[in-house]
Amino acid sequence: MSPKPASRIEAASGQAWAGCLGRAAGSNSVSWLHLGFAAIDGLILLQVGLERRLEAAAILTAVFLATPLSNELINRSLASIGIEIAEAVRVAWNLGDALLVGHLTGWGMGAGAYLLLLIVGSGVLLTPSSLWRGAVLWGGTLVVAALDGGTPIRWLPLGAGTAAAFFLIRDQSKVIAQMLDEAVAGRGEIERARRELGAIHDAAVRQEKLAALGMLAAGIAHEINNPMSFVGSNVSLLHRELKALPTLPEPLREWVDEILPETLDGIRRVNSIVADLRRFARNDRAEMEPFDLNEEVEAALRIARLQVKGSCALVRDLGPVPQLLGRPRQISQMLLNLIVNAAHALHGRDRGIVTVITRRAGDEVLVAVRDNGVGMDESTRARLFEPFFTTKPVGEGTGLGLAVVHGVVADHGGRIEVESAPGAGSCFTVRLPCQPTHVPAPESRPTGTWRLDAIQIRAAGA
Amino acid sequence: MARILVVDDDPLVGKALSRLLRREGFEVAIASDAAQALVMLDGFTPDLVLSDHRMPGMTGAELLALVRRRHPGVLRLLISGDAERAPSVAGDPDLEFVAKPWDGPALVARLRGMLSPYDAFGEREVTL
């Protein structure tokens, strides 16, 4: 690609025009001397010509048109440029000329041309190149006026003899067309880069947010664990001792049969939320061990079957994958969370299918969990991995499932990608390195050492 | 009856543990930090020290490493609410660990197992 043609075209509004007209009287004829100067964004155009001498006019026209100043540039110019075939009767004009309708009337132009200008001025401000070419071929005089509407300058007599110039225009317009194409392509590339940069920035912001939440979660988990330990211990001791009594007064019977078991269930629920939070915060320091990803998928599917109870089909498509090093209990927990989440996204629709796919991809192993369910919109995708973010009704989800998934994937030095759109289902793809880069076990105190590249979220089809 | 020294900076945790263990027939004393525990190791002469990990001053793992050196016959169990296994302390690779919140019957069974005469005897034979 040639270097940045875009700037020359796009900056066409920065320009200056000047010209003068002199009368040269010879012994038996009168000639007009034309001097023209045009500068558009660094390109300088000089024009000198004598009217009534066709050869000179044709050469000067060729010089004029051979410069990189193209039809397109003239068209977009805010200086007024037009071609007249008779006094104030214009057959072609540019944007600047069209904008000067008010001044043009002062030049005493013909009513027909005025009407034409009105039509152009009200709609198509840019004359198409073909009109210019036609006008040049047909003949006329190039008229240039400054934007302030000063005295118009008649520059270049055009006529049948400028056919050569016409071909030059055509050649030039090809170059210009190519330049325009390249400019458009270049702009597309810049736009694409900008979008990518934006996505990376968004991901970084999300990561930072998750890291902060991870620290918070780890802190909360520890602080809750202590009181919950004695609350749970005391209540369950009370329950056991009351239960062991041979006879109980009637009001206490309800405590033994209902109230204390329900209280203990509540304590268990709090404890399991805290345990999830801690998993999200990457505070598990179990040793890495070799494991078979496909076996963990099977294990997760077995448990998932019990949970989804036949509400959807669970399909597996497991390819050969090498042994990985990691924490298999976490991996199966992560897979279970993804599968159950996918099943919930089906909302009991007919023919709901959750597919689990494993593949080797270069030096990575990927496991994808795909559903054909409701899908997610942009705002949901953006907050997906935040702890306690849930789209489920109150009481049906803690909003920790995907937070745990994120923690496990980050813990294994992997990445997770999400593709989803409303109505188009969702696909979560986890990529784990075959040779794990050593992810140091975190210190006992929670720290914000999260991998920046752990998440990539993109819209389906993007 | 086996004697257990419970170390926890949270008095309510210490009391709950001791309540549970006393009902199971253990003799229990409570220390609120490592310094106090080191004093009580001589006075109370426990068979086992059950210590919290994260405490002001010396951590539980450091305390239990010290117990291993000074009182090789005393059994040790670390209990903590912010980890799933014992933090590694240099020169003390085999520290046993239980997570908070604990499950009462499971914790008691664990302690009984550690304190059973055979194990206790075996432990003493190896370390003395």
Coordinates of C-alpha atoms in Angstrom, one line a residue:
Chain A
M1 CA 0.0 0.0 0.0
S2 CA 1.3 3.5 -0.9
P3 CA 2.0 5.7 2.1
K4 CA -1.1 7.5 3.4
P5 CA -2.8 8.8 0.3
A6 CA -5.8 9.6 2.6
S7 CA -4.4 12.7 4.0
R8 CA -4.1 14.5 0.7
I9 CA -7.7 13.9 -0.2
E10 CA -9.2 14.3 3.2
A11 CA -7.5 17.6 3.8
A12 CA -8.9 19.2 0.6
S13 CA -10.6 21.9 2.5
G14 CA -7.3 23.6 3.5
Q15 CA -6.6 25.6 0.3
A16 CA -5.9 28.9 -1.3
W17 CA -6.8 30.2 -4.7
A18 CA -5.6 33.2 -6.6
G19 CA -5.6 34.4 -10.1
C20 CA -5.2 37.4 -12.3
L21 CA -6.2 38.4 -15.8
G22 CA -4.2 40.6 -18.1
R23 CA -4.9 42.1 -21.5
A24 CA -2.1 41.8 -24.0
A25 CA -2.7 43.9 -27.1
G26 CA -0.7 43.0 -30.2
S27 CA -0.5 44.8 -33.5
N28 CA -3.5 43.1 -35.0
S29 CA -5.0 40.9 -32.3
V30 CA -5.9 40.9 -28.7
S31 CA -4.8 38.1 -26.4
W32 CA -5.7 37.4 -22.8
L33 CA -3.0 36.4 -20.4
H34 CA -4.1 34.0 -17.7
L35 CA -2.2 33.6 -14.5
G36 CA -3.6 31.0 -12.0
F37 CA -2.3 29.8 -8.7
A38 CA -3.9 27.1 -6.6
A39 CA -2.7 25.4 -3.5
I40 CA -4.5 22.5 -2.0
D41 CA -3.0 20.9 1.0
G42 CA 0.6 21.3 -0.1
L43 CA -0.1 20.8 -3.8
I44 CA 0.6 23.9 -5.8
L45 CA -0.9 24.5 -9.1
L46 CA 0.2 27.3 -11.4
Q47 CA -1.5 28.2 -14.6
V48 CA -0.5 30.5 -17.4
G49 CA -2.3 30.7 -20.7
L50 CA -3.3 32.8 -23.7
E51 CA -6.8 32.8 -24.9
R52 CA -7.5 32.2 -28.6
R53 CA -4.5 30.0 -29.0
L54 CA -5.8 26.6 -29.0
E55 CA -2.5 24.7 -28.8
A56 CA -1.3 26.7 -25.8
A57 CA -4.7 26.2 -24.1
A58 CA -4.5 22.5 -24.7
I59 CA -1.0 22.2 -23.3
L60 CA -1.9 24.2 -20.3
T61 CA -5.0 22.2 -19.7
A62 CA -2.9 19.1 -19.9
V63 CA -0.4 20.5 -17.3
F64 CA -3.3 21.5 -15.1
L65 CA -4.9 18.1 -15.3
A66 CA -1.8 16.1 -15.0
T67 CA -1.1 17.4 -11.5
P68 CA -2.4 15.3 -8.6
L69 CA -5.2 17.8 -8.3
S70 CA -8.0 15.6 -9.5
N71 CA -11.6 16.0 -10.4
E72 CA -12.3 14.8 -6.9
L73 CA -10.3 17.5 -5.4
I74 CA -11.9 20.2 -7.5
N75 CA -15.3 18.8 -6.7
R76 CA -14.7 19.0 -3.0
S77 CA -13.0 22.3 -3.1
L78 CA -14.6 25.1 -1.2
A79 CA -13.2 27.6 -3.7
S80 CA -15.7 28.2 -6.4
I81 CA -14.8 26.5 -9.7
G82 CA -17.1 26.1 -12.6
I83 CA -17.1 25.8 -16.4
E84 CA -19.1 28.3 -18.4
I85 CA -20.1 27.8 -22.0
A86 CA -21.4 31.4 -22.3
E87 CA -21.4 34.4 -20.0
A88 CA -22.8 33.2 -16.7
V89 CA -24.1 29.9 -18.1
R90 CA -22.5 27.1 -16.3
V91 CA -22.4 23.5 -17.3
A92 CA -20.3 22.2 -14.4
W93 CA -19.5 23.5 -10.9
N94 CA -18.1 22.3 -7.7
L95 CA -19.1 22.4 -4.1
G96 CA -17.7 25.9 -3.5
D97 CA -19.4 27.2 -6.6
A98 CA -22.7 25.7 -5.5
L99 CA -22.4 27.3 -2.2
L100 CA -21.9 30.7 -3.9
V101 CA -25.3 30.8 -5.5
G102 CA -26.0 34.1 -3.9
H103 CA -22.9 35.7 -5.3
L104 CA -23.4 34.2 -8.6
T105 CA -26.7 35.9 -9.1
G106 CA -24.8 39.1 -8.7
W107 CA -22.7 38.2 -11.7
G108 CA -25.7 38.3 -13.9
M109 CA -25.9 34.7 -14.8
G110 CA -28.6 33.2 -16.8
A111 CA -31.8 32.1 -15.2
G112 CA -31.4 28.5 -16.5
A113 CA -28.0 28.1 -14.9
Y114 CA -29.2 29.7 -11.7
L115 CA -32.0 27.0 -11.6
L116 CA -29.5 24.3 -12.2
L117 CA -27.3 25.6 -9.4
L118 CA -30.3 25.7 -7.1
I119 CA -31.0 22.0 -7.8
V120 CA -27.4 21.2 -7.2
G121 CA -27.2 23.4 -4.2
S122 CA -30.2 21.9 -2.6
G123 CA -29.1 18.3 -3.1
V124 CA -26.1 17.0 -4.9
L125 CA -23.4 19.4 -3.8
L126 CA -20.6 17.5 -5.4
T127 CA -20.8 17.4 -9.1
P128 CA -20.0 13.9 -10.4
S129 CA -16.7 13.6 -12.2
S130 CA -18.4 12.7 -15.4
L131 CA -20.1 16.1 -15.6
W132 CA -16.7 17.8 -15.4
R133 CA -15.3 15.5 -18.0
G134 CA -18.3 16.1 -20.3
A135 CA -18.0 19.8 -19.8
V136 CA -14.3 19.8 -20.5
L137 CA -14.9 17.9 -23.7
W138 CA -17.8 20.0 -24.7
G139 CA -16.1 23.2 -24.2
G140 CA -16.4 26.3 -22.0
T141 CA -14.3 28.5 -19.8
L142 CA -13.0 27.6 -16.4
V143 CA -14.2 30.1 -13.9
V144 CA -12.6 30.5 -10.5
A145 CA -13.8 32.7 -7.8
A146 CA -12.6 33.1 -4.2
L147 CA -15.0 32.0 -1.5
D148 CA -15.7 35.6 -0.5
G149 CA -17.4 36.0 -3.9
G150 CA -14.9 38.5 -5.3
T151 CA -14.6 39.1 -9.0
P152 CA -14.7 35.8 -10.8
I153 CA -11.7 34.9 -12.8
R154 CA -12.1 33.2 -16.2
W155 CA -9.1 31.0 -16.7
L156 CA -9.1 28.4 -19.3
P157 CA -10.8 28.2 -22.6
L158 CA -12.0 24.7 -23.1
G159 CA -13.2 23.1 -26.3
A160 CA -13.1 20.2 -28.7
G161 CA -9.4 20.6 -28.8
T162 CA -9.1 19.5 -25.2
A163 CA -10.0 16.0 -26.0
A164 CA -6.4 15.0 -25.1
A165 CA -7.0 16.6 -21.7
F166 CA -10.0 14.5 -21.3
F167 CA -8.0 11.3 -21.6
L168 CA -5.6 12.7 -19.1
I169 CA -8.4 13.3 -16.8
R170 CA -9.6 9.8 -17.2
D171 CA -6.1 8.4 -16.5
Q172 CA -5.8 10.7 -13.6
S173 CA -9.2 9.7 -12.2
K174 CA -8.1 6.1 -12.3
V175 CA -5.2 7.0 -10.1
I176 CA -7.4 9.0 -7.9
A177 CA -10.0 6.2 -7.7
Q178 CA -7.2 3.9 -6.6
M179 CA -6.0 6.5 -4.1
L180 CA -9.5 6.8 -2.8
D181 CA -9.8 3.0 -2.5
E182 CA -6.6 2.8 -0.6
A183 CA -7.7 5.7 1.6
V184 CA -10.9 3.9 2.4
A185 CA -9.0 0.6 3.0
G186 CA -6.6 2.5 5.2
R187 CA -9.4 4.0 7.2
G188 CA -10.9 0.6 7.6
E189 CA -7.7 -0.7 9.0
I190 CA -7.3 2.1 11.4
E191 CA -10.9 1.6 12.5
R192 CA -10.2 -2.1 13.0
A193 CA -7.1 -1.4 15.0
R194 CA -9.1 1.1 17.1
R195 CA -11.8 -1.4 17.8
E196 CA -9.2 -4.0 18.8
L197 CA -7.5 -1.6 21.1
G198 CA -10.8 -0.7 22.6
A199 CA -11.6 -4.4 23.2
I200 CA -8.2 -4.9 24.9
H201 CA -8.8 -1.9 27.0
D202 CA -12.2 -3.1 28.0
A203 CA -10.7 -6.5 28.9
A204 CA -8.0 -4.9 31.0
V205 CA -10.6 -2.8 32.9
R206 CA -12.7 -6.0 33.5
Q207 CA -9.6 -7.8 34.7
E208 CA -8.7 -5.0 37.1
K209 CA -12.3 -5.0 38.4
L210 CA -12.1 -8.8 38.9
A211 CA -8.8 -8.6 40.6
A212 CA -10.1 -6.1 43.1
L213 CA -13.2 -8.2 43.6
G214 CA -10.9 -11.2 44.1
M215 CA -9.0 -9.5 46.9
L216 CA -12.3 -8.4 48.5
A217 CA -13.7 -11.9 48.2
A218 CA -10.7 -13.5 49.8
G219 CA -10.8 -11.1 52.6
I220 CA -14.5 -11.6 53.2
A221 CA -14.1 -15.3 53.0
H222 CA -11.5 -15.4 55.8
E223 CA -13.5 -13.0 58.0
I224 CA -16.7 -15.0 57.6
N225 CA -15.1 -18.4 58.0
N226 CA -14.1 -17.6 61.6
P227 CA -17.4 -16.6 63.0
M228 CA -19.2 -19.2 60.9
S229 CA -17.0 -21.9 62.4
F230 CA -18.1 -21.4 65.9
V231 CA -21.7 -20.5 65.0
G232 CA -21.9 -23.8 63.1
S233 CA -20.1 -25.8 65.7
N234 CA -22.3 -24.5 68.6
V235 CA -25.6 -24.9 66.7
S236 CA -24.8 -28.4 65.6
L237 CA -23.7 -29.3 69.1
L238 CA -26.9 -28.0 70.5
H239 CA -28.9 -30.0 67.9
R240 CA -27.1 -33.2 68.7
E241 CA -27.5 -32.8 72.4
L242 CA -31.2 -31.9 72.3
K243 CA -31.7 -34.9 70.0
A244 CA -30.0 -37.2 72.4
L245 CA -32.3 -36.3 75.3
P246 CA -34.8 -39.1 76.0
T247 CA -37.7 -36.7 76.5
L248 CA -38.3 -33.2 75.3
P249 CA -40.9 -30.6 76.2
E250 CA -43.2 -30.0 73.2
P251 CA -41.8 -26.5 72.2
L252 CA -38.3 -27.9 72.0
R253 CA -39.4 -30.7 69.7
E254 CA -40.0 -28.2 66.9
W255 CA -36.5 -26.9 67.4
V256 CA -35.0 -30.4 67.1
D257 CA -37.1 -31.4 64.2
E258 CA -37.3 -28.2 62.1
I259 CA -35.7 -25.0 63.4
L260 CA -32.2 -26.3 64.1
P261 CA -31.9 -28.4 60.9
E262 CA -33.1 -25.4 58.9
T263 CA -30.6 -23.2 60.7
L264 CA -27.8 -25.7 60.0
D265 CA -28.8 -25.8 56.4
G266 CA -28.5 -22.0 56.2
I267 CA -25.1 -22.2 57.8
R268 CA -24.1 -24.8 55.2
R269 CA -25.2 -22.5 52.4
V270 CA -23.2 -19.6 53.8
N271 CA -20.2 -21.9 54.1
S272 CA -20.5 -23.1 50.5
I273 CA -20.7 -19.6 49.2
V274 CA -17.6 -18.7 51.2
A275 CA -15.9 -21.8 49.8
D276 CA -16.8 -20.6 46.2
L277 CA -15.6 -17.1 46.9
R278 CA -12.3 -18.5 48.0
R279 CA -12.0 -20.6 44.9
F280 CA -12.7 -17.5 42.9
A281 CA -9.9 -15.7 44.8
R282 CA -7.4 -18.4 43.8
N283 CA -6.5 -19.3 47.3
D284 CA -6.2 -23.0 46.8
R285 CA -2.7 -24.2 47.2
A286 CA -3.2 -27.8 46.3
E287 CA -0.2 -29.3 44.3
M288 CA -0.4 -29.6 40.6
E289 CA -0.8 -33.2 39.3
P290 CA -1.1 -34.8 35.9
F291 CA -4.7 -35.4 34.8
D292 CA -6.8 -36.4 31.8
L293 CA -9.1 -33.6 30.7
N294 CA -11.5 -36.0 29.0
E295 CA -11.9 -37.9 32.3
E296 CA -12.7 -34.7 34.1
V297 CA -15.3 -33.9 31.4
E298 CA -16.9 -37.3 31.9
A299 CA -16.9 -36.8 35.7
A300 CA -18.5 -33.3 35.3
L301 CA -21.1 -34.7 32.9
R302 CA -22.0 -37.5 35.3
I303 CA -22.8 -35.0 38.1
A304 CA -24.4 -32.5 35.6
R305 CA -26.8 -35.3 34.5
L306 CA -28.1 -35.6 38.1
Q307 CA -28.6 -31.8 38.3
V308 CA -30.3 -31.1 34.9
K309 CA -32.5 -34.2 35.3
G310 CA -33.0 -34.8 31.6
S311 CA -34.2 -31.2 30.9
C312 CA -31.8 -31.1 27.9
A313 CA -29.4 -33.3 26.0
L314 CA -25.8 -33.4 27.1
V315 CA -23.6 -34.3 24.1
R316 CA -19.9 -34.9 24.3
D317 CA -17.4 -34.7 21.4
L318 CA -14.1 -35.5 22.9
G319 CA -10.9 -35.5 20.8
P320 CA -7.6 -36.9 21.8
V321 CA -5.8 -34.6 24.2
P322 CA -2.5 -34.9 26.0
Q323 CA -2.2 -35.2 29.8
L324 CA -2.3 -31.9 31.5
L325 CA -0.8 -30.7 34.7
G326 CA -3.1 -29.0 37.1
R327 CA -5.7 -29.4 39.8
P328 CA -8.2 -31.9 38.5
R329 CA -10.8 -31.3 41.3
Q330 CA -10.9 -27.6 40.3
I331 CA -11.1 -28.5 36.6
S332 CA -14.1 -30.7 37.0
Q333 CA -15.8 -28.1 39.3
M334 CA -15.1 -25.5 36.5
L335 CA -16.6 -27.8 33.8
L336 CA -19.6 -28.6 36.0
N337 CA -20.3 -24.9 36.5
L338 CA -20.1 -24.3 32.7
I339 CA -22.3 -27.2 31.9
V340 CA -25.0 -26.4 34.5
N341 CA -24.9 -22.8 33.4
A342 CA -25.4 -23.8 29.8
A343 CA -28.3 -26.0 30.7
H344 CA -29.9 -23.2 32.6
A345 CA -29.5 -21.0 29.5
L346 CA -31.8 -23.4 27.7
H347 CA -34.7 -22.3 29.9
G348 CA -36.5 -25.6 29.3
R349 CA -36.8 -25.1 25.6
D350 CA -37.3 -28.1 23.3
R351 CA -34.3 -29.6 21.7
G352 CA -32.0 -27.9 24.1
I353 CA -28.5 -29.3 23.6
V354 CA -25.3 -28.7 25.6
T355 CA -22.2 -29.9 23.8
V356 CA -18.9 -30.4 25.4
I357 CA -15.9 -30.4 23.0
T358 CA -12.3 -31.1 23.7
R359 CA -9.5 -30.6 21.2
R360 CA -5.8 -30.2 21.0
A361 CA -4.9 -26.9 19.3
G362 CA -1.2 -26.4 18.9
D363 CA 0.4 -26.2 22.3
E364 CA -3.0 -25.6 23.9
V365 CA -5.8 -27.9 24.8
L366 CA -9.3 -26.4 24.5
V367 CA -12.5 -27.4 26.0
A368 CA -15.7 -25.7 24.8
V369 CA -19.1 -25.8 26.3
R370 CA -21.7 -24.8 23.8
D371 CA -25.5 -24.4 24.2
N372 CA -28.3 -23.4 21.8
G373 CA -30.1 -21.4 24.5
V374 CA -31.1 -17.8 25.0
G375 CA -27.6 -16.2 24.5
M376 CA -26.4 -13.0 26.1
D377 CA -26.4 -9.4 25.2
E378 CA -23.4 -7.1 25.4
S379 CA -24.0 -5.8 28.9
T380 CA -24.3 -9.4 30.3
R381 CA -21.2 -10.5 28.5
A382 CA -19.3 -7.6 30.0
R383 CA -20.1 -8.5 33.6
L384 CA -20.1 -12.3 33.3
F385 CA -17.3 -13.2 35.6
E386 CA -18.0 -10.8 38.4
P387 CA -18.8 -12.5 41.6
F388 CA -22.5 -12.2 42.5
F389 CA -23.5 -11.1 39.0
T390 CA -26.4 -13.3 38.1
T391 CA -29.3 -13.1 35.6
K392 CA -31.2 -15.8 37.5
P393 CA -34.1 -15.0 39.8
V394 CA -33.2 -14.3 43.5
G395 CA -32.5 -17.5 45.3
E396 CA -31.8 -19.5 42.1
G397 CA -28.2 -18.6 41.6
T398 CA -25.5 -17.0 43.8
G399 CA -23.7 -15.5 40.8
L400 CA -20.5 -17.3 41.8
G401 CA -20.4 -20.1 39.2
L402 CA -18.6 -18.2 36.4
A403 CA -16.5 -16.3 39.0
V404 CA -15.2 -19.7 40.1
V405 CA -14.7 -20.7 36.5
H406 CA -12.6 -17.6 35.9
G407 CA -10.6 -18.2 39.1
V408 CA -9.8 -21.8 38.1
V409 CA -8.8 -20.9 34.5
A410 CA -6.6 -18.1 35.7
D411 CA -5.1 -20.5 38.2
H412 CA -4.1 -22.8 35.4
G413 CA -2.5 -20.2 33.3
G414 CA -5.4 -20.5 30.8
R415 CA -7.7 -18.2 29.0
I416 CA -11.5 -18.2 28.5
E417 CA -13.3 -16.9 25.5
V418 CA -17.0 -16.2 25.3
E419 CA -19.0 -16.1 22.1
S420 CA -22.6 -15.2 22.5
A421 CA -25.5 -13.1 21.1
P422 CA -29.1 -12.9 22.1
G423 CA -31.0 -15.8 20.7
A424 CA -27.9 -17.4 19.2
G425 CA -26.7 -19.5 22.2
S426 CA -23.4 -19.2 23.9
C427 CA -20.1 -20.9 23.7
F428 CA -17.5 -20.8 26.4
T429 CA -14.0 -21.9 25.3
V430 CA -11.4 -22.6 27.8
R431 CA -7.8 -22.9 26.6
L432 CA -5.3 -24.5 28.8
P433 CA -1.6 -24.7 28.0
C434 CA -0.2 -28.2 27.5
Q435 CA 3.0 -27.2 29.2
P436 CA 1.8 -25.0 32.0
T437 CA 3.8 -21.9 32.5
H438 CA 4.5 -21.9 36.2
V439 CA 1.8 -20.0 37.9
P440 CA 3.1 -19.4 41.4
A441 CA 0.8 -20.4 44.2
P442 CA -0.4 -17.2 45.8
E443 CA 0.7 -16.2 49.3
S444 CA -1.7 -16.8 52.1
R445 CA -2.8 -13.2 52.0
P446 CA -4.9 -12.4 49.0
T447 CA -3.0 -10.4 46.4
G448 CA -4.1 -8.8 43.2
T449 CA -1.7 -10.8 41.0
W450 CA -4.2 -11.7 38.2
R451 CA -3.3 -12.5 34.7
L452 CA -4.3 -9.8 32.4
D453 CA -4.9 -12.1 29.5
A454 CA -7.3 -14.4 31.2
I455 CA -10.4 -13.2 29.5
Q456 CA -11.3 -12.4 25.9
I457 CA -14.9 -11.7 25.3
R458 CA -16.2 -11.1 21.9
A459 CA -19.6 -10.9 20.2
A460 CA -20.7 -13.8 18.0
G461 CA -19.5 -13.3 14.5
A462 CA -17.1 -10.4 15.4
Chain B
M1 CA -7.8 -38.8 79.1
A2 CA -6.0 -37.0 76.3
R3 CA -5.2 -33.4 76.8
I4 CA -5.6 -30.9 74.0
L5 CA -4.3 -27.3 73.9
V6 CA -6.5 -25.1 71.7
V7 CA -4.8 -21.9 70.3
D8 CA -6.9 -19.3 68.7
D9 CA -6.9 -15.5 68.9
D10 CA -10.7 -15.4 68.5
P11 CA -12.0 -16.3 72.0
L12 CA -15.4 -17.5 70.6
V13 CA -13.6 -19.9 68.2
G14 CA -11.5 -21.2 71.1
K15 CA -14.5 -21.6 73.3
A16 CA -16.5 -23.4 70.6
L17 CA -13.7 -25.8 70.0
S18 CA -13.1 -26.5 73.6
R19 CA -16.9 -27.0 74.2
L20 CA -17.0 -29.5 71.4
L21 CA -13.9 -31.4 72.6
R22 CA -14.8 -31.4 76.3
R23 CA -18.1 -33.0 75.5
E24 CA -16.2 -35.7 73.7
G25 CA -14.2 -36.4 76.9
F26 CA -11.0 -34.5 76.2
E27 CA -9.3 -32.3 78.7
V28 CA -9.0 -28.9 77.1
A29 CA -7.1 -25.6 77.7
I30 CA -7.2 -22.5 75.6
A31 CA -4.4 -20.1 74.7
S32 CA -5.1 -16.9 72.8
D33 CA -1.8 -16.6 71.1
A34 CA 1.5 -18.4 70.4
A35 CA 3.3 -16.8 73.4
Q36 CA 0.7 -18.0 75.8
A37 CA 0.6 -21.4 74.2
L38 CA 4.4 -21.8 74.7
V39 CA 4.0 -21.1 78.4
M40 CA 1.1 -23.5 78.7
L41 CA 3.0 -26.3 76.9
D42 CA 5.0 -26.6 80.1
G43 CA 2.2 -26.1 82.6
F44 CA -0.6 -28.0 80.9
T45 CA 1.5 -30.6 79.2
P46 CA -0.9 -31.4 76.3
D47 CA -0.8 -34.5 74.2
L48 CA -1.9 -32.4 71.2
V49 CA -1.9 -28.8 70.2
L50 CA -4.7 -27.6 67.9
S51 CA -3.7 -24.2 66.6
D52 CA -5.3 -21.5 64.4
H53 CA -2.9 -20.3 61.7
R54 CA -3.4 -16.6 61.2
M55 CA -2.8 -14.9 64.6
P56 CA -1.1 -11.7 65.6
G57 CA 2.5 -12.3 66.3
M58 CA 3.7 -15.8 65.6
T59 CA 1.5 -17.8 63.1
G60 CA 0.1 -21.2 64.0
A61 CA 2.4 -22.9 61.6
E62 CA 5.5 -21.3 63.1
L63 CA 4.2 -22.1 66.6
L64 CA 3.7 -25.8 65.7
A65 CA 7.2 -26.0 64.1
L66 CA 8.6 -24.7 67.4
V67 CA 6.5 -27.3 69.3
R68 CA 7.9 -30.0 67.1
R69 CA 11.5 -29.0 68.1
R70 CA 10.9 -28.3 71.8
H71 CA 8.3 -31.0 72.5
P72 CA 8.8 -33.7 69.9
G73 CA 6.3 -36.0 71.6
V74 CA 3.4 -33.6 71.3
L75 CA 1.0 -34.0 68.4
R76 CA 0.1 -31.1 66.3
L77 CA -2.9 -30.1 64.1
L78 CA -3.3 -26.7 62.3
I79 CA -6.7 -25.3 61.7
S80 CA -7.4 -22.4 59.4
G81 CA -10.1 -20.5 57.6
D82 CA -8.2 -19.2 54.7
A83 CA -6.5 -22.1 53.1
E84 CA -7.2 -25.7 52.0
R85 CA -4.0 -27.1 53.3
A86 CA -1.2 -26.3 55.7
P87 CA 1.1 -23.4 54.6
S88 CA 4.6 -24.9 54.2
V89 CA 7.1 -24.0 56.9
A90 CA 10.7 -24.8 56.3
G91 CA 11.8 -28.0 58.0
D92 CA 8.2 -29.0 58.9
P93 CA 6.8 -30.8 55.9
D94 CA 4.3 -33.1 57.6
L95 CA 2.1 -30.7 59.5
E96 CA -1.5 -31.9 59.6
F97 CA -4.3 -29.5 58.6
V98 CA -8.0 -29.1 59.0
A99 CA -10.1 -26.4 57.4
K100 CA -12.4 -23.9 59.2
P101 CA -15.4 -24.1 59.5
W102 CA -14.9 -27.6 60.8
D103 CA -17.3 -30.5 60.9
G104 CA -17.6 -31.5 64.5
P105 CA -17.8 -35.3 64.2
A106 CA -15.1 -35.4 61.5
L107 CA -12.8 -33.2 63.6
V108 CA -13.3 -35.4 66.6
A109 CA -12.7 -38.6 64.6
R110 CA -9.5 -37.1 63.2
L111 CA -8.2 -36.2 66.7
R112 CA -9.1 -39.6 68.1
G113 CA -7.2 -41.2 65.2
M114 CA -4.2 -39.1 65.9
L115 CA -4.4 -39.8 69.6
S116 CA -5.1 -43.5 69.5
P117 CA -2.5 -45.3 71.6
Y118 CA -1.0 -47.1 68.7
D119 CA -0.5 -43.9 66.6
A120 CA 0.6 -41.9 69.6
F121 CA 3.1 -44.6 70.6
G122 CA 4.3 -44.9 67.1
E123 CA 4.8 -41.1 66.8
R124 CA 6.7 -41.0 70.1
E125 CA 8.9 -43.9 69.0
V126 CA 9.9 -42.2 65.8
T127 CA 10.5 -38.7 67.2
L128 CA 12.2 -39.5 70.5

